[in-house]
């Protein structure tokens, strides 16, 4: 379960160029929910996502994952939580372009605290889940946008995270590919994962059980 209580995010806190991007966000998500986050450009969607993904800190309020307060934790502990509980698909994929698909998908397994022996096998299985099994040896820079998106999803799910987060996963895709990617997210959600998708696309939002709209750093209900 994810719980944010009055979370305030200020960039450049206490500096001359301080900017408050989130003004006190309160959100509660049950395990297994499928949620879309929508809102205008600059509303604070990515900022919120980065806090939920434990990539960025916040200035006020509280954020809990499974009753663990995500505040004042060491970088090491945060990295551990990210690796174990959270899969994130970045807007720009953030893949290693020269490396093969399977090497990209194995990365989170290489960083895991408890090293597994069958890392290659697990990465191959994750690629197969996104219909990219036959491309495992191909370098990422020889793939199409939709294929890269799938590899990024495979990398996000290889550690079997309970929370899957995606920033504009269909933003750069055509309608058909974006429908396929949504199908994939829904399937992953049916395996009792919490799935959070930031999107500008109303058809993507319509497919989610719940839509949270962010406007100027606040939630609209
Ligand atoms: N590193 C930063 N330093 C200062 N201000 C920032 C920083 N990152 C974002 N902001 C500001 O915070 C606000 C929210 O940004 P954010 O990236 O969360 O918007 P968004 O809703 O994801 O927009 P988009 O739909 O364009 O991706 C914006 O006004 C932005 O200018
Ligand atoms: Mg954004």
mmCIF file of N, CA and C in Angstrom, residues 71-134:
data_model
loop_
_atom_site.group_PDB
_atom_site.id
_atom_site.type_symbol
_atom_site.label_atom_id
_atom_site.label_comp_id
_atom_site.label_asym_id
_atom_site.label_seq_id
_atom_site.Cartn_x
_atom_site.Cartn_y
_atom_site.Cartn_z
ATOM 1 N N UNK A 71 11.362 8.480 4.615
ATOM 2 C CA UNK A 71 11.841 9.801 5.008
ATOM 3 C C UNK A 71 13.106 9.603 5.823
ATOM 4 N N UNK A 72 14.072 10.437 5.613
ATOM 5 C CA UNK A 72 15.341 10.361 6.346
ATOM 6 C C UNK A 72 15.972 8.975 6.234
ATOM 7 N N UNK A 73 15.830 8.335 5.103
ATOM 8 C CA UNK A 73 16.473 7.036 4.915
ATOM 9 C C UNK A 73 17.805 7.251 4.198
ATOM 10 N N UNK A 74 18.750 6.362 4.426
ATOM 11 C CA UNK A 74 20.050 6.478 3.749
ATOM 12 C C UNK A 74 19.880 6.176 2.261
ATOM 13 N N UNK A 75 20.808 6.667 1.462
ATOM 14 C CA UNK A 75 20.764 6.396 0.023
ATOM 15 C C UNK A 75 20.778 4.896 -0.244
ATOM 16 N N UNK A 76 21.524 4.213 0.605
ATOM 17 C CA UNK A 76 21.645 2.770 0.450
ATOM 18 C C UNK A 76 20.311 2.069 0.674
ATOM 19 N N UNK A 77 19.624 2.495 1.737
ATOM 20 C CA UNK A 77 18.313 1.907 2.058
ATOM 21 C C UNK A 77 17.304 2.232 0.947
ATOM 22 N N UNK A 78 17.353 3.478 0.465
ATOM 23 C CA UNK A 78 16.438 3.884 -0.614
ATOM 24 C C UNK A 78 16.676 3.055 -1.871
ATOM 25 N N UNK A 79 17.944 2.852 -2.184
ATOM 26 C CA UNK A 79 18.285 2.061 -3.373
ATOM 27 C C UNK A 79 17.753 0.641 -3.218
ATOM 28 N N UNK A 80 17.835 0.127 -1.997
ATOM 29 C CA UNK A 80 17.350 -1.220 -1.719
ATOM 30 C C UNK A 80 15.826 -1.301 -1.912
ATOM 31 N N UNK A 81 15.112 -0.299 -1.394
ATOM 32 C CA UNK A 81 13.645 -0.276 -1.541
ATOM 33 C C UNK A 81 13.270 -0.203 -3.024
ATOM 34 N N UNK A 82 13.970 0.684 -3.741
ATOM 35 C CA UNK A 82 13.691 0.821 -5.184
ATOM 36 C C UNK A 82 13.904 -0.505 -5.887
ATOM 37 N N UNK A 83 15.007 -1.122 -5.590
ATOM 38 C CA UNK A 83 15.362 -2.368 -6.271
ATOM 39 C C UNK A 83 14.382 -3.490 -5.953
ATOM 40 N N UNK A 84 13.908 -3.536 -4.714
ATOM 41 C CA UNK A 84 13.064 -4.664 -4.303
ATOM 42 C C UNK A 84 11.579 -4.454 -4.594
ATOM 43 N N UNK A 85 11.112 -3.208 -4.458
ATOM 44 C CA UNK A 85 9.668 -2.995 -4.474
ATOM 45 C C UNK A 85 9.144 -2.267 -5.696
ATOM 46 N N UNK A 86 10.031 -1.525 -6.384
ATOM 47 C CA UNK A 86 9.527 -0.587 -7.392
ATOM 48 C C UNK A 86 10.162 -0.837 -8.751
ATOM 49 N N UNK A 87 9.317 -0.880 -9.765
ATOM 50 C CA UNK A 87 9.813 -0.905 -11.134
ATOM 51 C C UNK A 87 9.389 0.385 -11.788
ATOM 52 N N UNK A 88 10.314 1.060 -12.459
ATOM 53 C CA UNK A 88 9.933 2.323 -13.089
ATOM 54 C C UNK A 88 10.312 2.329 -14.569
ATOM 55 N N UNK A 89 9.360 2.791 -15.377
ATOM 56 C CA UNK A 89 9.603 2.951 -16.802
ATOM 57 C C UNK A 89 9.655 4.450 -17.076
ATOM 58 N N UNK A 90 10.841 4.920 -17.389
ATOM 59 C CA UNK A 90 11.035 6.359 -17.598
ATOM 60 C C UNK A 90 10.516 6.774 -18.969
ATOM 61 N N UNK A 91 10.190 8.044 -19.074
ATOM 62 C CA UNK A 91 9.657 8.595 -20.318
ATOM 63 C C UNK A 91 10.624 8.376 -21.494
ATOM 64 N N UNK A 92 11.908 8.543 -21.227
ATOM 65 C CA UNK A 92 12.904 8.396 -22.303
ATOM 66 C C UNK A 92 13.549 6.999 -22.289
ATOM 67 N N UNK A 93 12.892 6.035 -21.638
ATOM 68 C CA UNK A 93 13.323 4.640 -21.504
ATOM 69 C C UNK A 93 14.536 4.455 -20.593
ATOM 70 N N UNK A 94 15.549 5.361 -20.719
ATOM 71 C CA UNK A 94 16.774 5.240 -19.932
ATOM 72 C C UNK A 94 17.414 3.853 -20.061
ATOM 73 N N UNK A 95 17.470 3.347 -21.285
ATOM 74 C CA UNK A 95 18.145 2.070 -21.540
ATOM 75 C C UNK A 95 19.588 2.336 -21.954
ATOM 76 N N UNK A 96 20.439 1.316 -21.821
ATOM 77 C CA UNK A 96 21.802 1.431 -22.323
ATOM 78 C C UNK A 96 21.755 1.047 -23.804
ATOM 79 N N UNK A 97 21.853 2.046 -24.654
ATOM 80 C CA UNK A 97 21.574 1.874 -26.089
ATOM 81 C C UNK A 97 22.478 0.849 -26.774
ATOM 82 N N UNK A 98 23.750 0.813 -26.412
ATOM 83 C CA UNK A 98 24.696 -0.069 -27.103
ATOM 84 C C UNK A 98 24.586 -1.510 -26.622
ATOM 85 N N UNK A 99 24.002 -1.678 -25.441
ATOM 86 C CA UNK A 99 23.949 -3.022 -24.858
ATOM 87 C C UNK A 99 22.753 -3.794 -25.412
ATOM 88 N N UNK A 100 22.836 -5.124 -25.314
ATOM 89 C CA UNK A 100 21.742 -5.966 -25.812
ATOM 90 C C UNK A 100 20.525 -5.842 -24.898
ATOM 91 N N UNK A 101 19.383 -6.278 -25.418
ATOM 92 C CA UNK A 101 18.149 -6.254 -24.630
ATOM 93 C C UNK A 101 18.336 -7.009 -23.325
ATOM 94 N N UNK A 102 18.885 -8.215 -23.433
ATOM 95 C CA UNK A 102 18.969 -9.049 -22.219
ATOM 96 C C UNK A 102 19.918 -8.436 -21.192
ATOM 97 N N UNK A 103 21.009 -7.816 -21.656
ATOM 98 C CA UNK A 103 21.922 -7.171 -20.695
ATOM 99 C C UNK A 103 21.238 -5.995 -19.996
ATOM 100 N N UNK A 104 20.407 -5.256 -20.724
ATOM 101 C CA UNK A 104 19.645 -4.172 -20.109
ATOM 102 C C UNK A 104 18.692 -4.711 -19.038
ATOM 103 N N UNK A 105 18.021 -5.793 -19.367
ATOM 104 C CA UNK A 105 17.016 -6.332 -18.440
ATOM 105 C C UNK A 105 17.683 -6.970 -17.216
ATOM 106 N N UNK A 106 18.913 -7.452 -17.388
ATOM 107 C CA UNK A 106 19.631 -8.071 -16.262
ATOM 108 C C UNK A 106 20.160 -7.051 -15.249
ATOM 109 N N UNK A 107 20.271 -5.787 -15.672
ATOM 110 C CA UNK A 107 20.877 -4.768 -14.798
ATOM 111 C C UNK A 107 20.300 -4.719 -13.375
ATOM 112 N N UNK A 108 18.963 -4.618 -13.218
ATOM 113 C CA UNK A 108 18.430 -4.559 -11.851
ATOM 114 C C UNK A 108 18.774 -5.810 -11.037
ATOM 115 N N UNK A 109 18.904 -6.945 -11.716
ATOM 116 C CA UNK A 109 19.255 -8.182 -11.008
ATOM 117 C C UNK A 109 20.704 -8.120 -10.532
ATOM 118 N N UNK A 110 21.547 -7.455 -11.327
ATOM 119 C CA UNK A 110 22.948 -7.321 -10.941
ATOM 120 C C UNK A 110 23.103 -6.403 -9.727
ATOM 121 N N UNK A 111 22.174 -5.448 -9.592
ATOM 122 C CA UNK A 111 22.239 -4.514 -8.466
ATOM 123 C C UNK A 111 21.564 -5.061 -7.214
ATOM 124 N N UNK A 112 20.812 -6.137 -7.357
ATOM 125 C CA UNK A 112 20.042 -6.654 -6.217
ATOM 126 C C UNK A 112 20.957 -7.104 -5.086
ATOM 127 N N UNK A 113 20.472 -6.940 -3.872
ATOM 128 C CA UNK A 113 21.275 -7.283 -2.701
ATOM 129 C C UNK A 113 21.484 -8.794 -2.629
ATOM 130 N N UNK A 114 20.367 -9.501 -2.815
ATOM 131 C CA UNK A 114 20.476 -10.963 -2.843
ATOM 132 C C UNK A 114 20.671 -11.397 -4.294
ATOM 133 N N UNK A 115 21.886 -11.750 -4.628
ATOM 134 C CA UNK A 115 22.171 -12.126 -6.014
ATOM 135 C C UNK A 115 21.540 -13.476 -6.356
ATOM 136 N N UNK A 116 20.834 -13.484 -7.460
ATOM 137 C CA UNK A 116 20.245 -14.743 -7.892
ATOM 138 C C UNK A 116 21.169 -15.411 -8.897
ATOM 139 N N UNK A 117 21.120 -16.729 -8.928
ATOM 140 C CA UNK A 117 22.027 -17.463 -9.820
ATOM 141 C C UNK A 117 21.542 -17.445 -11.262
ATOM 142 N N UNK A 118 20.221 -17.502 -11.420
ATOM 143 C CA UNK A 118 19.653 -17.655 -12.754
ATOM 144 C C UNK A 118 19.250 -16.311 -13.371
ATOM 145 N N UNK A 119 20.170 -15.340 -13.285
ATOM 146 C CA UNK A 119 19.815 -13.978 -13.729
ATOM 147 C C UNK A 119 19.447 -13.922 -15.210
ATOM 148 N N UNK A 120 20.236 -14.614 -16.035
ATOM 149 C CA UNK A 120 19.978 -14.582 -17.480
ATOM 150 C C UNK A 120 18.609 -15.185 -17.813
ATOM 151 N N UNK A 121 18.304 -16.272 -17.128
ATOM 152 C CA UNK A 121 17.021 -16.951 -17.333
ATOM 153 C C UNK A 121 15.847 -16.040 -16.937
ATOM 154 N N UNK A 122 15.987 -15.349 -15.806
ATOM 155 C CA UNK A 122 14.930 -14.448 -15.335
ATOM 156 C C UNK A 122 14.741 -13.288 -16.304
ATOM 157 N N UNK A 123 15.868 -12.762 -16.825
ATOM 158 C CA UNK A 123 15.793 -11.649 -17.780
ATOM 159 C C UNK A 123 15.111 -12.115 -19.062
ATOM 160 N N UNK A 124 15.444 -13.324 -19.493
ATOM 161 C CA UNK A 124 14.820 -13.880 -20.698
ATOM 162 C C UNK A 124 13.307 -14.030 -20.493
ATOM 163 N N UNK A 125 12.916 -14.499 -19.304
ATOM 164 C CA UNK A 125 11.479 -14.649 -19.005
ATOM 165 C C UNK A 125 10.762 -13.307 -19.031
ATOM 166 N N UNK A 126 11.422 -12.278 -18.498
ATOM 167 C CA UNK A 126 10.806 -10.937 -18.486
ATOM 168 C C UNK A 126 10.636 -10.444 -19.921
ATOM 169 N N UNK A 127 11.643 -10.693 -20.768
ATOM 170 C CA UNK A 127 11.541 -10.293 -22.177
ATOM 171 C C UNK A 127 10.404 -11.046 -22.866
ATOM 172 N N UNK A 128 10.249 -12.315 -22.527
ATOM 173 C CA UNK A 128 9.165 -13.084 -23.129
ATOM 174 C C UNK A 128 7.796 -12.559 -22.699
ATOM 175 N N UNK A 129 7.705 -12.098 -21.478
ATOM 176 C CA UNK A 129 6.431 -11.528 -20.988
ATOM 177 C C UNK A 129 5.994 -10.319 -21.801
ATOM 178 N N UNK A 130 6.968 -9.600 -22.381
ATOM 179 C CA UNK A 130 6.618 -8.426 -23.190
ATOM 180 C C UNK A 130 6.782 -8.721 -24.686
ATOM 181 N N UNK A 131 6.767 -9.990 -25.027
ATOM 182 C CA UNK A 131 6.896 -10.445 -26.423
ATOM 183 C C UNK A 131 8.181 -9.976 -27.094
ATOM 184 N N UNK A 132 9.283 -9.950 -26.323
ATOM 185 C CA UNK A 132 10.558 -9.544 -26.906
ATOM 186 C C UNK A 132 11.606 -10.649 -26.743
ATOM 187 N N UNK A 133 11.145 -11.868 -26.466
ATOM 188 C CA UNK A 133 12.053 -12.980 -26.235
ATOM 189 C C UNK A 133 13.055 -13.214 -27.356
ATOM 190 N N UNK A 134 12.586 -13.103 -28.571
ATOM 191 C CA UNK A 134 13.467 -13.404 -29.719
ATOM 192 C C UNK A 134 14.473 -12.279 -30.016
#
